[in-house]
PDB file of C-alpha atoms and ligand atoms in Angstrom:
ATOM      1  CA  UNK Z   1     146.923 111.340 111.646  1.00  0.00           C
ATOM      2  CA  UNK Z   2     143.858 109.356 110.630  1.00  0.00           C
ATOM      3  CA  UNK Z   3     141.693 111.775 112.541  1.00  0.00           C
ATOM      4  CA  UNK Z   4     143.286 114.729 110.722  1.00  0.00           C
ATOM      5  CA  UNK Z   5     142.846 113.288 107.213  1.00  0.00           C
ATOM      6  CA  UNK Z   6     139.306 112.217 108.093  1.00  0.00           C
ATOM      7  CA  UNK Z   7     138.545 115.789 109.133  1.00  0.00           C
ATOM      8  CA  UNK Z   8     140.003 117.083 105.863  1.00  0.00           C
ATOM      9  CA  UNK Z   9     137.983 114.658 103.747  1.00  0.00           C
ATOM     10  CA  UNK Z  10     134.910 115.349 105.803  1.00  0.00           C
ATOM     11  CA  UNK Z  11     135.160 119.087 105.400  1.00  0.00           C
ATOM     12  CA  UNK Z  12     135.903 118.799 101.624  1.00  0.00           C
ATOM     13  CA  UNK Z  13     132.903 116.512 101.179  1.00  0.00           C
ATOM     14  CA  UNK Z  14     130.890 118.748 103.411  1.00  0.00           C
ATOM     15  CA  UNK Z  15     131.538 121.662 101.047  1.00  0.00           C
ATOM     16  CA  UNK Z  16     130.567 119.503  98.050  1.00  0.00           C
ATOM     17  CA  UNK Z  17     127.456 118.319  99.791  1.00  0.00           C
ATOM     18  CA  UNK Z  18     126.444 121.847 100.655  1.00  0.00           C
ATOM     19  CA  UNK Z  19     126.923 122.888  97.022  1.00  0.00           C
ATOM     20  CA  UNK Z  20     124.824 119.916  95.940  1.00  0.00           C
ATOM     21  CA  UNK Z  21     122.253 120.763  98.576  1.00  0.00           C
ATOM     22  CA  UNK Z  22     122.164 124.357  97.367  1.00  0.00           C
ATOM     23  CA  UNK Z  23     121.569 123.077  93.808  1.00  0.00           C
ATOM     24  CA  UNK Z  24     118.863 120.768  95.012  1.00  0.00           C
ATOM     25  CA  UNK Z  25     117.399 123.644  96.997  1.00  0.00           C
ATOM     26  CA  UNK Z  26     117.224 125.802  93.895  1.00  0.00           C
ATOM     27  CA  UNK Z  27     115.235 123.026  92.219  1.00  0.00           C
ATOM     28  CA  UNK Z  28     112.921 122.751  95.198  1.00  0.00           C
ATOM     29  CA  UNK Z  29     112.437 126.504  95.301  1.00  0.00           C
ATOM     30  CA  UNK Z  30     111.611 126.441  91.589  1.00  0.00           C
ATOM     31  CA  UNK Z  31     109.076 123.708  92.292  1.00  0.00           C
ATOM     32  CA  UNK Z  32     107.461 125.902  94.930  1.00  0.00           C
ATOM     33  CA  UNK Z  33     108.633 123.944  97.989  1.00  0.00           C
ATOM     34  CA  UNK Z  34     108.693 125.384 101.504  1.00  0.00           C
ATOM     35  CA  UNK Z  35     111.082 128.326 102.038  1.00  0.00           C
ATOM     36  CA  UNK Z  36     112.738 126.585 104.977  1.00  0.00           C
ATOM     37  CA  UNK Z  37     114.923 124.696 102.496  1.00  0.00           C
ATOM     38  CA  UNK Z  38     116.337 127.981 101.195  1.00  0.00           C
ATOM     39  CA  UNK Z  39     117.179 129.115 104.723  1.00  0.00           C
ATOM     40  CA  UNK Z  40     118.854 125.776 105.376  1.00  0.00           C
ATOM     41  CA  UNK Z  41     120.992 126.005 102.253  1.00  0.00           C
ATOM     42  CA  UNK Z  42     122.296 129.479 102.934  1.00  0.00           C
ATOM     43  CA  UNK Z  43     123.221 128.865 106.553  1.00  0.00           C
ATOM     44  CA  UNK Z  44     127.009 128.752 106.576  1.00  0.00           C
ATOM     45  CA  UNK Z  45     126.991 127.397 110.108  1.00  0.00           C
ATOM     46  CA  UNK Z  46     125.654 124.123 108.761  1.00  0.00           C
ATOM     47  CA  UNK Z  47     129.138 123.376 107.369  1.00  0.00           C
ATOM     48  CA  UNK Z  48     130.720 122.277 110.621  1.00  0.00           C
ATOM     49  CA  UNK Z  49     127.677 120.559 112.024  1.00  0.00           C
ATOM     50  CA  UNK Z  50     127.069 118.639 108.796  1.00  0.00           C
ATOM     51  CA  UNK Z  51     130.650 117.392 108.382  1.00  0.00           C
ATOM     52  CA  UNK Z  52     130.112 113.845 109.604  1.00  0.00           C
ATOM     53  CA  UNK Z  53     126.707 113.557 107.877  1.00  0.00           C
ATOM     54  CA  UNK Z  54     128.129 114.909 104.619  1.00  0.00           C
ATOM     55  CA  UNK Z  55     130.880 112.314 104.726  1.00  0.00           C
ATOM     56  CA  UNK Z  56     128.263 109.703 103.906  1.00  0.00           C
ATOM     57  CA  UNK Z  57     126.156 111.778 101.540  1.00  0.00           C
ATOM     58  CA  UNK Z  58     127.768 111.424  98.133  1.00  0.00           C
ATOM     59  CA  UNK Z  59     124.884 111.869  95.719  1.00  0.00           C
ATOM     60  CA  UNK Z  60     122.495 114.823  95.690  1.00  0.00           C
ATOM     61  CA  UNK Z  61     118.792 114.076  95.900  1.00  0.00           C
ATOM     62  CA  UNK Z  62     116.617 116.152  93.627  1.00  0.00           C
ATOM     63  CA  UNK Z  63     113.164 117.562  94.004  1.00  0.00           C
ATOM     64  CA  UNK Z  64     110.721 115.391  92.116  1.00  0.00           C
ATOM     65  CA  UNK Z  65     110.290 116.392  88.488  1.00  0.00           C
ATOM     66  CA  UNK Z  66     108.456 113.295  87.204  1.00  0.00           C
ATOM     67  CA  UNK Z  67     104.740 113.098  86.454  1.00  0.00           C
ATOM     68  CA  UNK Z  68     102.925 112.197  89.691  1.00  0.00           C
ATOM     69  CA  UNK Z  69     102.403 108.562  88.734  1.00  0.00           C
ATOM     70  CA  UNK Z  70     105.610 108.330  86.694  1.00  0.00           C
ATOM     71  CA  UNK Z  71     105.435 106.823  83.228  1.00  0.00           C
ATOM     72  CA  UNK Z  72     103.187 103.785  82.806  1.00  0.00           C
ATOM     73  CA  UNK Z  73     104.999 100.551  81.977  1.00  0.00           C
ATOM     74  CA  UNK Z  74     108.469 101.901  82.825  1.00  0.00           C
ATOM     75  CA  UNK Z  75     110.709 101.739  85.876  1.00  0.00           C
ATOM     76  CA  UNK Z  76     109.284 105.120  86.891  1.00  0.00           C
ATOM     77  CA  UNK Z  77     105.704 103.856  87.206  1.00  0.00           C
ATOM     78  CA  UNK Z  78     104.249 104.677  90.620  1.00  0.00           C
ATOM     79  CA  UNK Z  79     101.412 103.500  92.814  1.00  0.00           C
ATOM     80  CA  UNK Z  80      99.654 104.822  95.878  1.00  0.00           C
ATOM     81  CA  UNK Z  81      99.669 102.455  98.852  1.00  0.00           C
ATOM     82  CA  UNK Z  82      98.008 103.202 102.188  1.00  0.00           C
ATOM     83  CA  UNK Z  83      98.121 101.243 105.407  1.00  0.00           C
ATOM     84  CA  UNK Z  84      94.611 101.763 106.757  1.00  0.00           C
ATOM     85  CA  UNK Z  85      93.860 102.562 110.435  1.00  0.00           C
ATOM     86  CA  UNK Z  86      93.485  98.872 111.416  1.00  0.00           C
ATOM     87  CA  UNK Z  87      96.894  98.092 109.867  1.00  0.00           C
ATOM     88  CA  UNK Z  88      98.488 100.985 111.745  1.00  0.00           C
ATOM     89  CA  UNK Z  89      96.868 100.029 115.078  1.00  0.00           C
ATOM     90  CA  UNK Z  90      97.955  96.430 114.609  1.00  0.00           C
ATOM     91  CA  UNK Z  91     101.590  97.415 114.027  1.00  0.00           C
ATOM     92  CA  UNK Z  92     101.740  96.198 110.417  1.00  0.00           C
ATOM     93  CA  UNK Z  93     103.299  99.288 108.806  1.00  0.00           C
ATOM     94  CA  UNK Z  94     106.815  97.854 108.959  1.00  0.00           C
ATOM     95  CA  UNK Z  95     105.701  94.528 107.434  1.00  0.00           C
ATOM     96  CA  UNK Z  96     104.091  96.331 104.489  1.00  0.00           C
ATOM     97  CA  UNK Z  97     107.127  98.524 103.882  1.00  0.00           C
ATOM     98  CA  UNK Z  98     109.425  95.515 104.170  1.00  0.00           C
ATOM     99  CA  UNK Z  99     107.510  93.572 101.515  1.00  0.00           C
ATOM    100  CA  UNK Z 100     107.674  96.387  98.975  1.00  0.00           C
ATOM    101  CA  UNK Z 101     111.331  97.107  99.737  1.00  0.00           C
ATOM    102  CA  UNK Z 102     112.334  93.466  99.525  1.00  0.00           C
ATOM    103  CA  UNK Z 103     110.489  93.064  96.245  1.00  0.00           C
ATOM    104  CA  UNK Z 104     112.755  95.748  94.787  1.00  0.00           C
ATOM    105  CA  UNK Z 105     110.447  98.758  94.812  1.00  0.00           C
ATOM    106  CA  UNK Z 106     111.544 102.251  95.742  1.00  0.00           C
ATOM    107  CA  UNK Z 107     109.801 104.417  98.332  1.00  0.00           C
ATOM    108  CA  UNK Z 108     109.372 107.949  96.988  1.00  0.00           C
ATOM    109  CA  UNK Z 109     106.715 109.292  99.385  1.00  0.00           C
ATOM    110  CA  UNK Z 110     105.733 108.540 102.976  1.00  0.00           C
ATOM    111  CA  UNK Z 111     103.621 110.263 105.619  1.00  0.00           C
ATOM    112  CA  UNK Z 112     101.179 109.561 108.414  1.00  0.00           C
ATOM    113  CA  UNK Z 113      97.873 111.413 108.243  1.00  0.00           C
ATOM    114  CA  UNK Z 114      94.359 111.530 109.629  1.00  0.00           C
ATOM    115  CA  UNK Z 115      92.385 112.140 106.430  1.00  0.00           C
ATOM    116  CA  UNK Z 116      89.320 114.386 106.600  1.00  0.00           C
ATOM    117  CA  UNK Z 117      85.917 112.936 105.732  1.00  0.00           C
ATOM    118  CA  UNK Z 118      85.920 115.018 102.536  1.00  0.00           C
ATOM    119  CA  UNK Z 119      89.247 113.587 101.469  1.00  0.00           C
ATOM    120  CA  UNK Z 120      88.169 110.023 102.295  1.00  0.00           C
ATOM    121  CA  UNK Z 121      84.942 110.491 100.347  1.00  0.00           C
ATOM    122  CA  UNK Z 122      86.929 111.821  97.397  1.00  0.00           C
ATOM    123  CA  UNK Z 123      89.336 108.885  97.582  1.00  0.00           C
ATOM    124  CA  UNK Z 124      86.470 106.362  97.523  1.00  0.00           C
ATOM    125  CA  UNK Z 125      84.163 108.446  95.278  1.00  0.00           C
ATOM    126  CA  UNK Z 126      83.452 105.486  92.973  1.00  0.00           C
ATOM    127  CA  UNK Z 127      81.907 103.586  95.908  1.00  0.00           C
ATOM    128  CA  UNK Z 128      79.507 106.366  96.928  1.00  0.00           C
ATOM    129  CA  UNK Z 129      76.405 104.284  96.204  1.00  0.00           C
ATOM    130  CA  UNK Z 130      77.568 101.174  98.081  1.00  0.00           C
ATOM    131  CA  UNK Z 131      75.719 100.336 101.305  1.00  0.00           C
ATOM    132  CA  UNK Z 132      79.031 100.141 103.195  1.00  0.00           C
ATOM    133  CA  UNK Z 133      80.194 103.602 102.022  1.00  0.00           C
ATOM    134  CA  UNK Z 134      79.420 105.499 105.258  1.00  0.00           C
ATOM    135  CA  UNK Z 135      81.059 102.804 107.388  1.00  0.00           C
ATOM    136  CA  UNK Z 136      84.092 102.839 105.096  1.00  0.00           C
ATOM    137  CA  UNK Z 137      84.439 106.624 105.417  1.00  0.00           C
ATOM    138  CA  UNK Z 138      83.999 106.442 109.237  1.00  0.00           C
ATOM    139  CA  UNK Z 139      86.692 103.763 109.437  1.00  0.00           C
ATOM    140  CA  UNK Z 140      89.238 105.453 107.180  1.00  0.00           C
ATOM    141  CA  UNK Z 141      88.779 109.000 108.460  1.00  0.00           C
ATOM    142  CA  UNK Z 142      89.400 108.091 112.094  1.00  0.00           C
ATOM    143  CA  UNK Z 143      93.020 107.499 111.020  1.00  0.00           C
ATOM    144  CA  UNK Z 144      95.855 107.268 111.318  1.00  0.00           C
ATOM    145  CA  UNK Z 145      96.649 106.239 107.772  1.00  0.00           C
ATOM    146  CA  UNK Z 146     100.224 105.697 106.596  1.00  0.00           C
ATOM    147  CA  UNK Z 147     100.283 106.922 103.014  1.00  0.00           C
ATOM    148  CA  UNK Z 148     103.029 105.932 100.608  1.00  0.00           C
ATOM    149  CA  UNK Z 149     104.095 106.176  96.991  1.00  0.00           C
ATOM    150  CA  UNK Z 150     106.169 103.305  95.590  1.00  0.00           C
ATOM    151  CA  UNK Z 151     107.999 103.313  92.288  1.00  0.00           C
ATOM    152  CA  UNK Z 152     109.194 100.548  89.964  1.00  0.00           C
ATOM    153  CA  UNK Z 153     108.330  98.353  87.013  1.00  0.00           C
ATOM    154  CA  UNK Z 154     104.704  97.162  86.971  1.00  0.00           C
ATOM    155  CA  UNK Z 155     104.315  98.428  90.529  1.00  0.00           C
ATOM    156  CA  UNK Z 156     100.572  99.034  90.104  1.00  0.00           C
ATOM    157  CA  UNK Z 157      99.710  95.471  89.059  1.00  0.00           C
ATOM    158  CA  UNK Z 158     102.377  93.880  91.221  1.00  0.00           C
ATOM    159  CA  UNK Z 159     101.248  95.964  94.178  1.00  0.00           C
ATOM    160  CA  UNK Z 160      97.682  94.690  93.798  1.00  0.00           C
ATOM    161  CA  UNK Z 161      98.964  91.117  93.498  1.00  0.00           C
ATOM    162  CA  UNK Z 162     101.041  91.530  96.664  1.00  0.00           C
ATOM    163  CA  UNK Z 163      98.046  93.001  98.521  1.00  0.00           C
ATOM    164  CA  UNK Z 164      95.627  90.230  97.498  1.00  0.00           C
ATOM    165  CA  UNK Z 165      91.877  90.179  96.848  1.00  0.00           C
ATOM    166  CA  UNK Z 166      89.607  92.760  98.516  1.00  0.00           C
ATOM    167  CA  UNK Z 167      87.792  90.108 100.533  1.00  0.00           C
ATOM    168  CA  UNK Z 168      90.340  88.279 102.718  1.00  0.00           C
ATOM    169  CA  UNK Z 169      88.330  85.084 102.196  1.00  0.00           C
ATOM    170  CA  UNK Z 170      89.545  85.202  98.597  1.00  0.00           C
ATOM    171  CA  UNK Z 171      93.037  86.590  99.252  1.00  0.00           C
ATOM    172  CA  UNK Z 172      95.680  83.993  98.457  1.00  0.00           C
ATOM    173  CA  UNK Z 173      97.820  82.863 101.393  1.00  0.00           C
ATOM    174  CA  UNK Z 174     101.059  84.801 101.374  1.00  0.00           C
ATOM    175  CA  UNK Z 175      99.487  88.000 100.083  1.00  0.00           C
ATOM    176  CA  UNK Z 176      99.341  90.859 102.588  1.00  0.00           C
ATOM    177  CA  UNK Z 177      95.599  90.527 103.118  1.00  0.00           C
ATOM    178  CA  UNK Z 178      95.832  86.741 102.905  1.00  0.00           C
ATOM    179  CA  UNK Z 179      98.331  86.747 105.738  1.00  0.00           C
ATOM    180  CA  UNK Z 180      97.135  89.525 108.036  1.00  0.00           C
ATOM    181  CA  UNK Z 181      93.353  89.918 107.940  1.00  0.00           C
ATOM    182  CA  UNK Z 182      90.030  88.091 107.930  1.00  0.00           C
ATOM    183  CA  UNK Z 183      87.353  90.762 107.412  1.00  0.00           C
ATOM    184  CA  UNK Z 184      86.580  92.777 104.244  1.00  0.00           C
ATOM    185  CA  UNK Z 185      85.716  95.787 106.390  1.00  0.00           C
ATOM    186  CA  UNK Z 186      89.161  95.702 108.062  1.00  0.00           C
ATOM    187  CA  UNK Z 187      91.457  94.675 105.255  1.00  0.00           C
ATOM    188  CA  UNK Z 188      94.434  96.810 106.414  1.00  0.00           C
ATOM    189  CA  UNK Z 189      95.753  98.137 103.124  1.00  0.00           C
ATOM    190  CA  UNK Z 190      94.814  99.976  99.953  1.00  0.00           C
ATOM    191  CA  UNK Z 191      96.608  99.986  96.600  1.00  0.00           C
ATOM    192  CA  UNK Z 192      95.805 101.804  93.337  1.00  0.00           C
ATOM    193  CA  UNK Z 193      94.060  99.480  90.873  1.00  0.00           C
ATOM    194  CA  UNK Z 194      95.028 101.239  87.614  1.00  0.00           C
ATOM    195  CA  UNK Z 195      97.361 103.919  86.265  1.00  0.00           C
ATOM    196  CA  UNK Z 196      94.468 106.386  86.203  1.00  0.00           C
ATOM    197  CA  UNK Z 197      93.657 105.625  89.870  1.00  0.00           C
ATOM    198  CA  UNK Z 198      97.334 106.044  90.779  1.00  0.00           C
ATOM    199  CA  UNK Z 199      97.395 109.482  89.131  1.00  0.00           C
ATOM    200  CA  UNK Z 200      94.255 110.562  90.960  1.00  0.00           C
ATOM    201  CA  UNK Z 201      95.247 109.116  94.346  1.00  0.00           C
ATOM    202  CA  UNK Z 202      98.856 110.363  94.347  1.00  0.00           C
ATOM    203  CA  UNK Z 203      97.516 113.791  93.393  1.00  0.00           C
ATOM    204  CA  UNK Z 204      95.011 113.670  96.253  1.00  0.00           C
ATOM    205  CA  UNK Z 205      97.402 112.442  98.973  1.00  0.00           C
ATOM    206  CA  UNK Z 206     100.747 113.843  97.773  1.00  0.00           C
ATOM    207  CA  UNK Z 207      99.671 116.725  95.540  1.00  0.00           C
ATOM    208  CA  UNK Z 208     101.752 119.487  97.150  1.00  0.00           C
ATOM    209  CA  UNK Z 209     105.133 120.360  95.663  1.00  0.00           C
ATOM    210  CA  UNK Z 210     108.057 118.779  97.464  1.00  0.00           C
ATOM    211  CA  UNK Z 211     106.153 115.818  98.938  1.00  0.00           C
ATOM    212  CA  UNK Z 212     107.787 113.197  96.707  1.00  0.00           C
ATOM    213  CA  UNK Z 213     111.518 112.577  96.546  1.00  0.00           C
ATOM    214  CA  UNK Z 214     113.260 111.468  93.363  1.00  0.00           C
ATOM    215  CA  UNK Z 215     116.346 109.420  94.146  1.00  0.00           C
ATOM    216  CA  UNK Z 216     118.371 106.567  92.709  1.00  0.00           C
ATOM    217  CA  UNK Z 217     118.781 103.337  94.641  1.00  0.00           C
ATOM    218  CA  UNK Z 218     122.452 102.442  94.944  1.00  0.00           C
ATOM    219  CA  UNK Z 219     121.657  98.873  93.823  1.00  0.00           C
ATOM    220  CA  UNK Z 220     119.186  99.829  91.077  1.00  0.00           C
ATOM    221  CA  UNK Z 221     120.921  97.881  88.300  1.00  0.00           C
ATOM    222  CA  UNK Z 222     120.658  94.661  90.347  1.00  0.00           C
ATOM    223  CA  UNK Z 223     116.899  95.098  90.365  1.00  0.00           C
ATOM    224  CA  UNK Z 224     116.267  96.618  86.950  1.00  0.00           C
ATOM    225  CA  UNK Z 225     118.515  94.882  84.445  1.00  0.00           C
ATOM    226  CA  UNK Z 226     116.830  92.663  81.849  1.00  0.00           C
ATOM    227  CA  UNK Z 227     119.884  91.419  79.906  1.00  0.00           C
TER     228      UNK Z 227
HETATM  229  N1  LIG E 301      81.176  94.332 101.275  1.00  0.00           N
HETATM  230  C1  LIG E 301      81.925  95.190 101.930  1.00  0.00           C
HETATM  231  N2  LIG E 301      81.695  95.480 103.223  1.00  0.00           N
HETATM  232  C2  LIG E 301      82.449  96.346 103.899  1.00  0.00           C
HETATM  233  N3  LIG E 301      83.485  97.002 103.387  1.00  0.00           N
HETATM  234  C3  LIG E 301      83.781  96.759 102.098  1.00  0.00           C
HETATM  235  C4  LIG E 301      83.024  95.840 101.303  1.00  0.00           C
HETATM  236  N4  LIG E 301      83.556  95.798 100.062  1.00  0.00           N
HETATM  237  C5  LIG E 301      84.594  96.638 100.084  1.00  0.00           C
HETATM  238  N5  LIG E 301      84.724  97.208 101.289  1.00  0.00           N
HETATM  239  C6  LIG E 301      85.746  98.184 101.713  1.00  0.00           C
HETATM  240  O1  LIG E 301      85.888  99.164 100.707  1.00  0.00           O
HETATM  241  C7  LIG E 301      87.227  99.185 100.242  1.00  0.00           C
HETATM  242  C8  LIG E 301      87.232  99.557  98.793  1.00  0.00           C
HETATM  243  O2  LIG E 301      86.596  98.565  98.044  1.00  0.00           O
HETATM  244  P1  LIG E 301      87.051  98.220  96.558  1.00  0.00           P
HETATM  245  O3  LIG E 301      85.934  97.478  95.938  1.00  0.00           O
HETATM  246  O4  LIG E 301      87.527  99.478  95.903  1.00  0.00           O
HETATM  247  O5  LIG E 301      88.220  97.194  96.819  1.00  0.00           O
HETATM  248  P2  LIG E 301      89.787  97.368  96.733  1.00  0.00           P
HETATM  249  O6  LIG E 301      90.131  98.180  95.544  1.00  0.00           O
HETATM  250  O7  LIG E 301      90.423  96.023  96.859  1.00  0.00           O
HETATM  251  O8  LIG E 301      90.097  98.118  98.060  1.00  0.00           O
HETATM  252  P3  LIG E 301      90.976  99.395  98.271  1.00  0.00           P
HETATM  253  O9  LIG E 301      90.380 100.451  97.344  1.00  0.00           O
HETATM  254  O10 LIG E 301      90.809  99.737  99.718  1.00  0.00           O
HETATM  255  O11 LIG E 301      92.347  98.982  97.876  1.00  0.00           O
HETATM  256  C9  LIG E 301      87.739  97.779 100.530  1.00  0.00           C
HETATM  257  O12 LIG E 301      89.133  97.701 100.631  1.00  0.00           O
HETATM  258  C10 LIG E 301      87.090  97.515 101.864  1.00  0.00           C
HETATM  259  O13 LIG E 301      87.814  98.164 102.922  1.00  0.00           O
END
C-alpha cells in the first residue's frame, strides 16, 4: 500500500520535475549552453529512471541570468575564490568550502582545472613587473586549482577577511591563511579583492554560458533576514 502510493507520488513528481527540467533546459539553450541538456530533457525514458530522484527534487534550478559578479552590495554579490595547487595537494579544499558554507555563503560555481600559463598570466596581470611573477605563474599553472564562485552579502570583503593577509606572517590566527600556511609563496588560496576584480576573474574562469548555477538555498531567510 505504502509502496503503491509512493510510486504514484514519485511518478507524478517525476512528471513535474521533467516539465521543470524542460523549462530550465529551454533557458539553458537560450543562454547557449551545451546541447546535451536538450537531449536529456526530451528523453522520455528518463521518466522511470528519474522517479526516485525526482521525488526529492521539488524546485527547478535555472540557468544563471545574473551579471557575472552579481550586484555589488546585495545578496547577489559574488566573488571568485580559488584553492591554489598547494591547497589542493594538502587536502584543504573541503576545509575552504566548509568555511564559506558555514558562514552562510552560497556556492554557485565549482570546477577543478589546470590553468594554462596564458590564463595564469592574465589572472595575475597586475603583478607582471614583480620579481616573483614567473615563480607565481609556474606555481599556479602546474595545477590543479579548484575554482569557485561564492555568492552572498559582502562576500568580496568578507571573503578577503576570511582568507587573511597575503603574507601568512601577517594573517590573523583563525583566518584560512593564518591557520593553514606559513609561506607567502604557498599561501593556498586566492580571493577577489574588489568588485571589479571579481567581474574580471569570474569572467576569466567561469566565462562560458552554463558554468554558474542560480539556485535558492532552502534556508536562505535564516541567513539573509535583517529585521
Ligand atoms: N613577496 C612574494 N613572494 C612570493 N610570492 C608572492 C609575494 N607576494 C605575493 N606573492 C604571491 O602572489 C600572489 C598575489 O599577490 P597579491 O599581492 O595580489 O596578494 P593577494 O591578493 O592576497 O593574493 P591573491 O591574489 O593570490 O589572492 C600572492 O597570493 C602570493 O601567492
